[in-house]
Coordinates of C-alpha atoms in Angstrom, one line a residue:
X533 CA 8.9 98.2 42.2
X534 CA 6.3 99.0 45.4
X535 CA 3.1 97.6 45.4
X536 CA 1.5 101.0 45.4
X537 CA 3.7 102.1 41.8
X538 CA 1.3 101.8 39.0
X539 CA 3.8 101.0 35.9
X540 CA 3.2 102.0 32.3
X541 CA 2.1 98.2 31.7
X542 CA -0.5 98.1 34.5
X543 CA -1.7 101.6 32.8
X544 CA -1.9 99.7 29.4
X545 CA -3.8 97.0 30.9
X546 CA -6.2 98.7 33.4
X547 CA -6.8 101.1 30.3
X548 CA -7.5 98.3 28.0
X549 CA -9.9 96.5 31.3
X550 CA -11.7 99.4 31.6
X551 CA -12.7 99.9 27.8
X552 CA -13.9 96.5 27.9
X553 CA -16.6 96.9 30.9
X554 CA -17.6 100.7 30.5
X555 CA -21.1 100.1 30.0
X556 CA -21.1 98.3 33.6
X557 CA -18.9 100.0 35.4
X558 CA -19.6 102.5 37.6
X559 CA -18.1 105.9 38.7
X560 CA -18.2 104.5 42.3
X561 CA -16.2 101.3 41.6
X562 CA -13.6 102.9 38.7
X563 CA -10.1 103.4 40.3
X564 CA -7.3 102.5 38.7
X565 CA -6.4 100.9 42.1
X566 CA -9.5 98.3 42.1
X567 CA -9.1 97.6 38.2
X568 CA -6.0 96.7 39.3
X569 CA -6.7 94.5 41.8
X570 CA -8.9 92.4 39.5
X571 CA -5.5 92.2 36.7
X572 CA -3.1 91.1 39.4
X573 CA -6.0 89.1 41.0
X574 CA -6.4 86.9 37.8
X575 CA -2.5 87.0 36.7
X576 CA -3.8 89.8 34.3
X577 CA -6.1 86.7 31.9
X578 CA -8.8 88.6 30.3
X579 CA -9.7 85.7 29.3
X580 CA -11.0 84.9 32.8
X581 CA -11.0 88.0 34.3
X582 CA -13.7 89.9 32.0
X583 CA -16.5 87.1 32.8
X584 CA -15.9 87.2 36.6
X585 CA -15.8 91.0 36.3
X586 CA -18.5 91.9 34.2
X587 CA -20.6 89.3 36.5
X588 CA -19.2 91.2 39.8
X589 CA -20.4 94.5 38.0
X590 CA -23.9 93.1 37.5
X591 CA -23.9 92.2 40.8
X592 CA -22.5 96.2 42.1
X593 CA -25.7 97.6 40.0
X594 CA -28.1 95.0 41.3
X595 CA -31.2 95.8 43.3
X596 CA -28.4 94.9 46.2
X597 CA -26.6 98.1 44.9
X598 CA -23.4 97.5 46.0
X599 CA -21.9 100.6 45.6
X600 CA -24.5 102.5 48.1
X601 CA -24.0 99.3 50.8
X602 CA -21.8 101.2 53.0
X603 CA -23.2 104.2 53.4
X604 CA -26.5 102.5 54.9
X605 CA -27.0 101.3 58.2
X606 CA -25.4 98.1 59.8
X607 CA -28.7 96.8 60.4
X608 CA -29.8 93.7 58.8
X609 CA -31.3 91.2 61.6
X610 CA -28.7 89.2 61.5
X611 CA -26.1 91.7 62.6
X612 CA -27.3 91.1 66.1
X613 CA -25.8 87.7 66.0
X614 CA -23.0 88.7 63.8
X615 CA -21.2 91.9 65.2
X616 CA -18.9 94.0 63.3
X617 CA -15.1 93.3 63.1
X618 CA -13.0 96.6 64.1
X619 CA -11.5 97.5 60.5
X620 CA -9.1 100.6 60.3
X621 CA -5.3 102.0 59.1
X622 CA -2.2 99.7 60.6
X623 CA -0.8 101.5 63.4
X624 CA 3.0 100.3 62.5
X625 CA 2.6 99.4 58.8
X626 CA 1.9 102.0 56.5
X627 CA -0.6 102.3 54.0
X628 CA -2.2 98.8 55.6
X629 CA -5.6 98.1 56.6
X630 CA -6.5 95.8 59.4
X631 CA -9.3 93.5 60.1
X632 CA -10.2 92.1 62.8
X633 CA -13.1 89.1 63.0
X634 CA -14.0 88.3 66.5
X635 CA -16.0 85.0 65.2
X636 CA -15.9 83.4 68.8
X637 CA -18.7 84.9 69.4
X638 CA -20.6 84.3 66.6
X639 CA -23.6 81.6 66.3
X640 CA -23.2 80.4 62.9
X641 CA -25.5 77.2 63.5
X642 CA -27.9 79.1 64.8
X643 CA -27.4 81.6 61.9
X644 CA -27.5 79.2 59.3
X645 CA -30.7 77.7 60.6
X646 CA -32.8 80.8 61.1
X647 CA -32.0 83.1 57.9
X648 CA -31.6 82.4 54.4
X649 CA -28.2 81.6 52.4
X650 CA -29.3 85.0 50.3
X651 CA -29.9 87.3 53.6
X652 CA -26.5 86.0 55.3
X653 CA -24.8 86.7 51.7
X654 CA -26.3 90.3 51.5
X655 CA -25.4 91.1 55.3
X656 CA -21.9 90.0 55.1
X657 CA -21.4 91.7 51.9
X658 CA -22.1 94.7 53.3
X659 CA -19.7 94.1 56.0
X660 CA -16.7 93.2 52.5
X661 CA -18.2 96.6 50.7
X662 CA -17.2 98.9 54.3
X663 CA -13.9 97.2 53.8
X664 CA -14.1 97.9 50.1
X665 CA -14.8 101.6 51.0
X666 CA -11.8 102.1 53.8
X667 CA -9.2 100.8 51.5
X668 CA -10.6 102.9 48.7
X669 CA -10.6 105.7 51.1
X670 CA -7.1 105.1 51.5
X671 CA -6.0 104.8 48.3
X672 CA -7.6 108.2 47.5
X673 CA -6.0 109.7 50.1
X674 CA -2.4 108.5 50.1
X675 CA -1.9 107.7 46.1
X676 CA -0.6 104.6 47.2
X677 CA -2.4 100.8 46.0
X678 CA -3.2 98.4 48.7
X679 CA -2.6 94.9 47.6
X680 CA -1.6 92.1 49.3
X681 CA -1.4 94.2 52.4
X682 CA -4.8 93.5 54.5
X683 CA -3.6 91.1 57.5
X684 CA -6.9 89.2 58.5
X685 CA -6.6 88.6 62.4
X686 CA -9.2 86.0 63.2
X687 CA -9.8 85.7 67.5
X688 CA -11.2 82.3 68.2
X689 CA -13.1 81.8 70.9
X690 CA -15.3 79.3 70.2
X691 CA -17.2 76.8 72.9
X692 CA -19.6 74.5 71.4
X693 CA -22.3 73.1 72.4
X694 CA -23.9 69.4 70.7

């Protein structure tokens, strides 16, 4: 069975996921495709899953408000030290997203010394939640899941300086 085939089990079990977290769920973040993710993602183990989740949910309707993040500007401060990876639909493999993080050029010392552990967690997350949003774009438009399919290319480049 292809990834992207949602079987009668997974239907059980994303049904029976979503029951348990409807009064944190949101409309923005409840695809059968990202439930899924989380079952296949834990080995389907409610037992761990539903904490992790319901936590992650928390986080989505937080004053952060994860499910907004991408629509709003890339411009936190510290994107001018961290730029933007190039994220978009595989060329040769269908229904893939690729990801490409130039970190060579990135100053994480610097980073780490000049903003806070929660402003580098809220500008990167915004950079995961545009990622979030172009596979879920996806996944609306072709039917198909995306899992296990995102190749992370990683360019180093990287001259330091002690």
């Amino acid at each position: 069975m292809p990834p992207s085939t949602i079987s009668e089990k997974d239907k059980v079990n994303i049904a029976k996921l979503r029951e348990a977290v409807k009064d944190e769920l949101t409309p923005y973040y409840d695809t059968e495709f990202n439930l899924l993710r989380w079952l296949q993602g834990h080995n389907y183990n409610f037992d761990i899953l539903l904490p992790k989740l319901r936590n992650h949910l928390l986080l989505r309707k937080s004053k952060w408000d994860l499910d907004m993040m991408a629509s709003k500007p890339r411009n936190h401060p510290l994107h001018t030290y961290w730029k933007a990876g190039i994220t978009g639909p595989a060329i040769k493999t269908p229904n893939a997203i690729v990801n490409i993080e130039q970190t060579g050029r990135n100053d994480y010392w610097g980073m780490i010394q000049t903003f806070s552990l929660n402003e580098i967690m809220m500008a990167r997350t915004q950079d995961l939640e545009l990622l979030l949003r172009e596979i879920m774009e996806m996944e609306k438009k072709t039917g198909k899941h995306i899992f296990g399919k995102l190749p992370m290319v990683i360019f180093l480049n990287i001259h330091m300086v002690f």
